[in-house]
mmCIF file of C-alpha atoms in Angstrom:
data_model
loop_
_atom_site.group_PDB
_atom_site.id
_atom_site.type_symbol
_atom_site.label_atom_id
_atom_site.label_comp_id
_atom_site.label_asym_id
_atom_site.label_seq_id
_atom_site.Cartn_x
_atom_site.Cartn_y
_atom_site.Cartn_z
ATOM 1 C CA TYR A 8 57.103 71.087 167.913
ATOM 2 C CA PRO A 9 53.159 71.819 169.499
ATOM 3 C CA ALA A 10 53.529 69.827 172.897
ATOM 4 C CA LEU A 11 56.491 71.728 173.524
ATOM 5 C CA GLY A 12 55.050 75.046 173.518
ATOM 6 C CA LEU A 13 51.518 73.478 175.728
ATOM 7 C CA GLY A 14 53.861 72.102 178.020
ATOM 8 C CA ALA A 15 54.864 75.742 178.471
ATOM 9 C CA ILE A 16 51.485 77.395 178.312
ATOM 10 C CA LEU A 17 49.869 74.619 181.126
ATOM 11 C CA ALA A 18 52.919 75.139 183.527
ATOM 12 C CA ARG A 19 52.672 79.319 182.201
ATOM 13 C CA SER A 20 56.353 78.516 182.012
ATOM 14 C CA LYS A 21 58.546 81.729 182.736
ATOM 15 C CA THR A 22 61.048 80.303 180.093
ATOM 16 C CA ILE A 23 61.494 77.436 177.969
ATOM 17 C CA SER A 24 64.343 75.971 178.945
ATOM 18 C CA PRO A 25 66.436 73.678 177.562
ATOM 19 C CA SER A 26 65.682 71.442 180.037
ATOM 20 C CA MET A 27 62.362 71.764 178.671
ATOM 21 C CA ILE A 28 63.194 71.051 175.133
ATOM 22 C CA MET A 29 64.995 67.901 176.466
ATOM 23 C CA ALA A 30 62.512 66.224 178.736
ATOM 24 C CA GLY A 31 60.082 66.684 175.478
ATOM 25 C CA VAL A 32 62.074 64.927 173.292
ATOM 26 C CA ASN A 33 63.413 62.086 175.786
ATOM 27 C CA SER A 34 59.390 62.179 176.200
ATOM 28 C CA LEU A 35 59.078 61.217 172.319
ATOM 29 C CA ALA A 36 62.488 59.238 171.975
ATOM 30 C CA SER A 37 60.731 56.919 174.397
ATOM 31 C CA LEU A 38 57.577 56.520 171.865
ATOM 32 C CA SER A 39 59.781 55.353 169.483
ATOM 33 C CA PRO A 40 58.393 51.890 168.015
ATOM 34 C CA ALA A 41 62.150 50.930 167.017
ATOM 35 C CA LEU A 42 62.798 50.452 170.258
ATOM 36 C CA LYS A 43 60.633 47.351 170.403
ATOM 37 C CA ASN A 44 61.613 46.500 166.511
ATOM 38 C CA PRO A 45 64.498 47.977 165.073
ATOM 39 C CA GLU A 46 63.076 47.457 161.886
ATOM 40 C CA ALA A 47 59.646 49.612 162.635
ATOM 41 C CA SER A 48 59.855 53.362 162.240
ATOM 42 C CA LEU A 49 62.143 56.210 164.690
ATOM 43 C CA LEU A 50 59.148 58.324 165.088
ATOM 44 C CA PRO A 51 55.648 57.093 166.331
ATOM 45 C CA ASP A 52 52.887 56.671 163.700
ATOM 46 C CA LEU A 53 50.945 59.969 163.216
ATOM 47 C CA ALA A 54 47.581 58.134 164.011
ATOM 48 C CA ASP A 55 48.619 58.071 167.144
ATOM 49 C CA VAL A 56 49.378 61.896 167.076
ATOM 50 C CA ARG A 57 46.562 62.870 170.218
ATOM 51 C CA ALA A 58 48.404 60.672 172.764
ATOM 52 C CA VAL A 59 52.196 60.985 171.595
ATOM 53 C CA SER A 60 50.973 65.078 172.129
ATOM 54 C CA VAL A 61 50.341 64.249 175.624
ATOM 55 C CA ASP A 62 53.034 61.904 177.012
ATOM 56 C CA VAL A 63 55.554 64.992 175.419
ATOM 57 C CA THR A 64 53.545 67.660 176.833
ATOM 58 C CA ALA A 65 53.739 66.133 180.101
ATOM 59 C CA GLY A 66 57.142 65.461 180.205
ATOM 60 C CA VAL A 67 57.799 69.509 179.292
ATOM 61 C CA VAL A 68 55.033 70.236 182.230
ATOM 62 C CA ARG A 69 56.831 67.905 184.426
ATOM 63 C CA GLN A 70 60.455 69.120 184.094
ATOM 64 C CA ALA A 71 58.821 73.093 184.194
ATOM 65 C CA VAL A 72 57.372 72.467 188.076
ATOM 66 C CA GLU A 73 60.936 70.254 188.998
ATOM 67 C CA GLU A 74 62.864 73.258 187.786
ATOM 68 C CA GLY A 75 60.382 76.166 189.214
ATOM 69 C CA ASN A 76 60.369 77.688 185.949
ATOM 70 C CA ALA A 77 56.180 76.675 186.375
ATOM 71 C CA THR A 78 54.142 79.585 187.800
ATOM 72 C CA ASP A 79 50.410 77.849 187.555
ATOM 73 C CA GLN A 80 49.708 76.859 190.598
ATOM 74 C CA GLN A 81 47.209 74.312 189.557
ATOM 75 C CA THR A 82 49.364 72.786 187.415
ATOM 76 C CA ILE A 83 51.813 72.631 189.398
ATOM 77 C CA LYS A 84 49.555 70.759 192.373
ATOM 78 C CA VAL A 85 48.675 68.187 189.764
ATOM 79 C CA VAL A 86 52.105 67.459 189.062
ATOM 80 C CA LYS A 87 52.674 66.831 192.832
ATOM 81 C CA GLY A 88 49.918 64.527 192.678
ATOM 82 C CA GLU A 89 47.700 67.298 194.875
ATOM 83 C CA MET A 90 44.515 67.312 193.131
ATOM 84 C CA GLY A 91 43.703 63.551 192.950
ATOM 85 C CA ILE A 92 44.068 63.516 188.538
ATOM 86 C CA SER A 93 46.990 62.142 186.833
ATOM 87 C CA LEU A 94 48.815 64.961 184.982
ATOM 88 C CA GLU A 95 47.905 63.374 181.616
ATOM 89 C CA ASP A 96 44.446 63.083 182.207
ATOM 90 C CA TYR A 97 44.518 67.295 183.283
ATOM 91 C CA ILE A 98 45.876 67.599 179.846
ATOM 92 C CA ARG A 99 43.712 65.616 178.040
ATOM 93 C CA VAL A 100 40.672 67.854 180.337
ATOM 94 C CA SER A 101 42.160 71.471 179.945
ATOM 95 C CA GLY A 102 40.500 72.850 177.357
ATOM 96 C CA HIS A 103 43.417 71.555 174.884
ATOM 97 C CA PHE A 104 41.972 68.529 173.329
ATOM 98 C CA PRO A 105 38.022 67.923 172.950
ATOM 99 C CA ILE A 106 36.954 65.805 174.980
ATOM 100 C CA SER A 107 34.311 63.811 172.972
ATOM 101 C CA ARG A 108 37.169 62.510 170.802
ATOM 102 C CA LEU A 109 38.782 61.600 173.374
ATOM 103 C CA PRO A 110 39.119 57.413 174.189
ATOM 104 C CA PHE A 111 37.028 57.659 177.430
ATOM 105 C CA SER A 112 34.449 55.824 178.411
ATOM 106 C CA ARG A 113 31.106 57.691 179.258
ATOM 107 C CA ARG A 114 31.480 58.032 182.600
ATOM 108 C CA ALA A 115 35.225 58.696 182.704
ATOM 109 C CA ARG A 116 34.033 61.509 180.000
ATOM 110 C CA GLU A 117 31.304 62.961 182.432
ATOM 111 C CA ALA A 118 33.779 62.826 184.988
ATOM 112 C CA ALA A 119 36.414 64.826 182.468
ATOM 113 C CA LEU A 120 33.683 67.229 181.768
ATOM 114 C CA MET A 121 32.542 67.700 185.614
ATOM 115 C CA TYR A 122 35.496 68.696 186.100
ATOM 116 C CA ARG A 123 36.878 70.283 183.564
ATOM 117 C CA ALA A 124 33.325 72.365 184.760
ATOM 118 C CA GLU A 125 34.507 72.803 188.326
ATOM 119 C CA CYS A 126 38.324 73.907 187.237
ATOM 120 C CA GLY A 127 36.922 77.530 185.292
ATOM 121 C CA THR A 128 38.781 80.057 183.579
ATOM 122 C CA PRO A 129 42.108 78.486 185.160
ATOM 123 C CA CYS A 130 42.060 75.209 183.078
ATOM 124 C CA THR A 131 41.112 77.042 180.062
ATOM 125 C CA ASP A 132 42.675 80.422 180.018
ATOM 126 C CA ARG A 133 46.117 80.149 178.889
ATOM 127 C CA SER A 134 48.222 82.822 177.892
ATOM 128 C CA SER A 135 51.507 82.323 175.895
ATOM 129 C CA SER A 136 52.005 85.771 175.561
ATOM 130 C CA SER A 137 54.446 85.599 178.386
ATOM 131 C CA ILE A 138 56.606 82.665 177.601
ATOM 132 C CA LYS A 139 60.447 83.121 176.073
ATOM 133 C CA ALA A 140 62.763 81.090 174.654
ATOM 134 C CA VAL A 141 66.359 80.711 176.439
#
């Protein structure tokens, strides 16, 4: 469940709570192709792994912020809408996904690279050493 870990790392969550796990599960469940077609697979296609990971990570981060488990001030501001970037875009440019492989237009890619450069160390230097499961 890499997106669960990524969400905890981006939020610098103090713990990985059961509600954060459920938020990730609910995000993944909402992307099930079977919701639109009962004969389709239960899980999204592996080709969509990056997009699915962003959505699941966002669900985990939002839950961490909602329950006061997040400690990364920048991520908290993004979730609260104070940074002028969506949480999903922030996840994409946070240093964990290579921008050159994301489905951005050239202009959006340049903006993402500029945001990453302006963001500096907090966007790319994430340590999970203090995270513990509960």
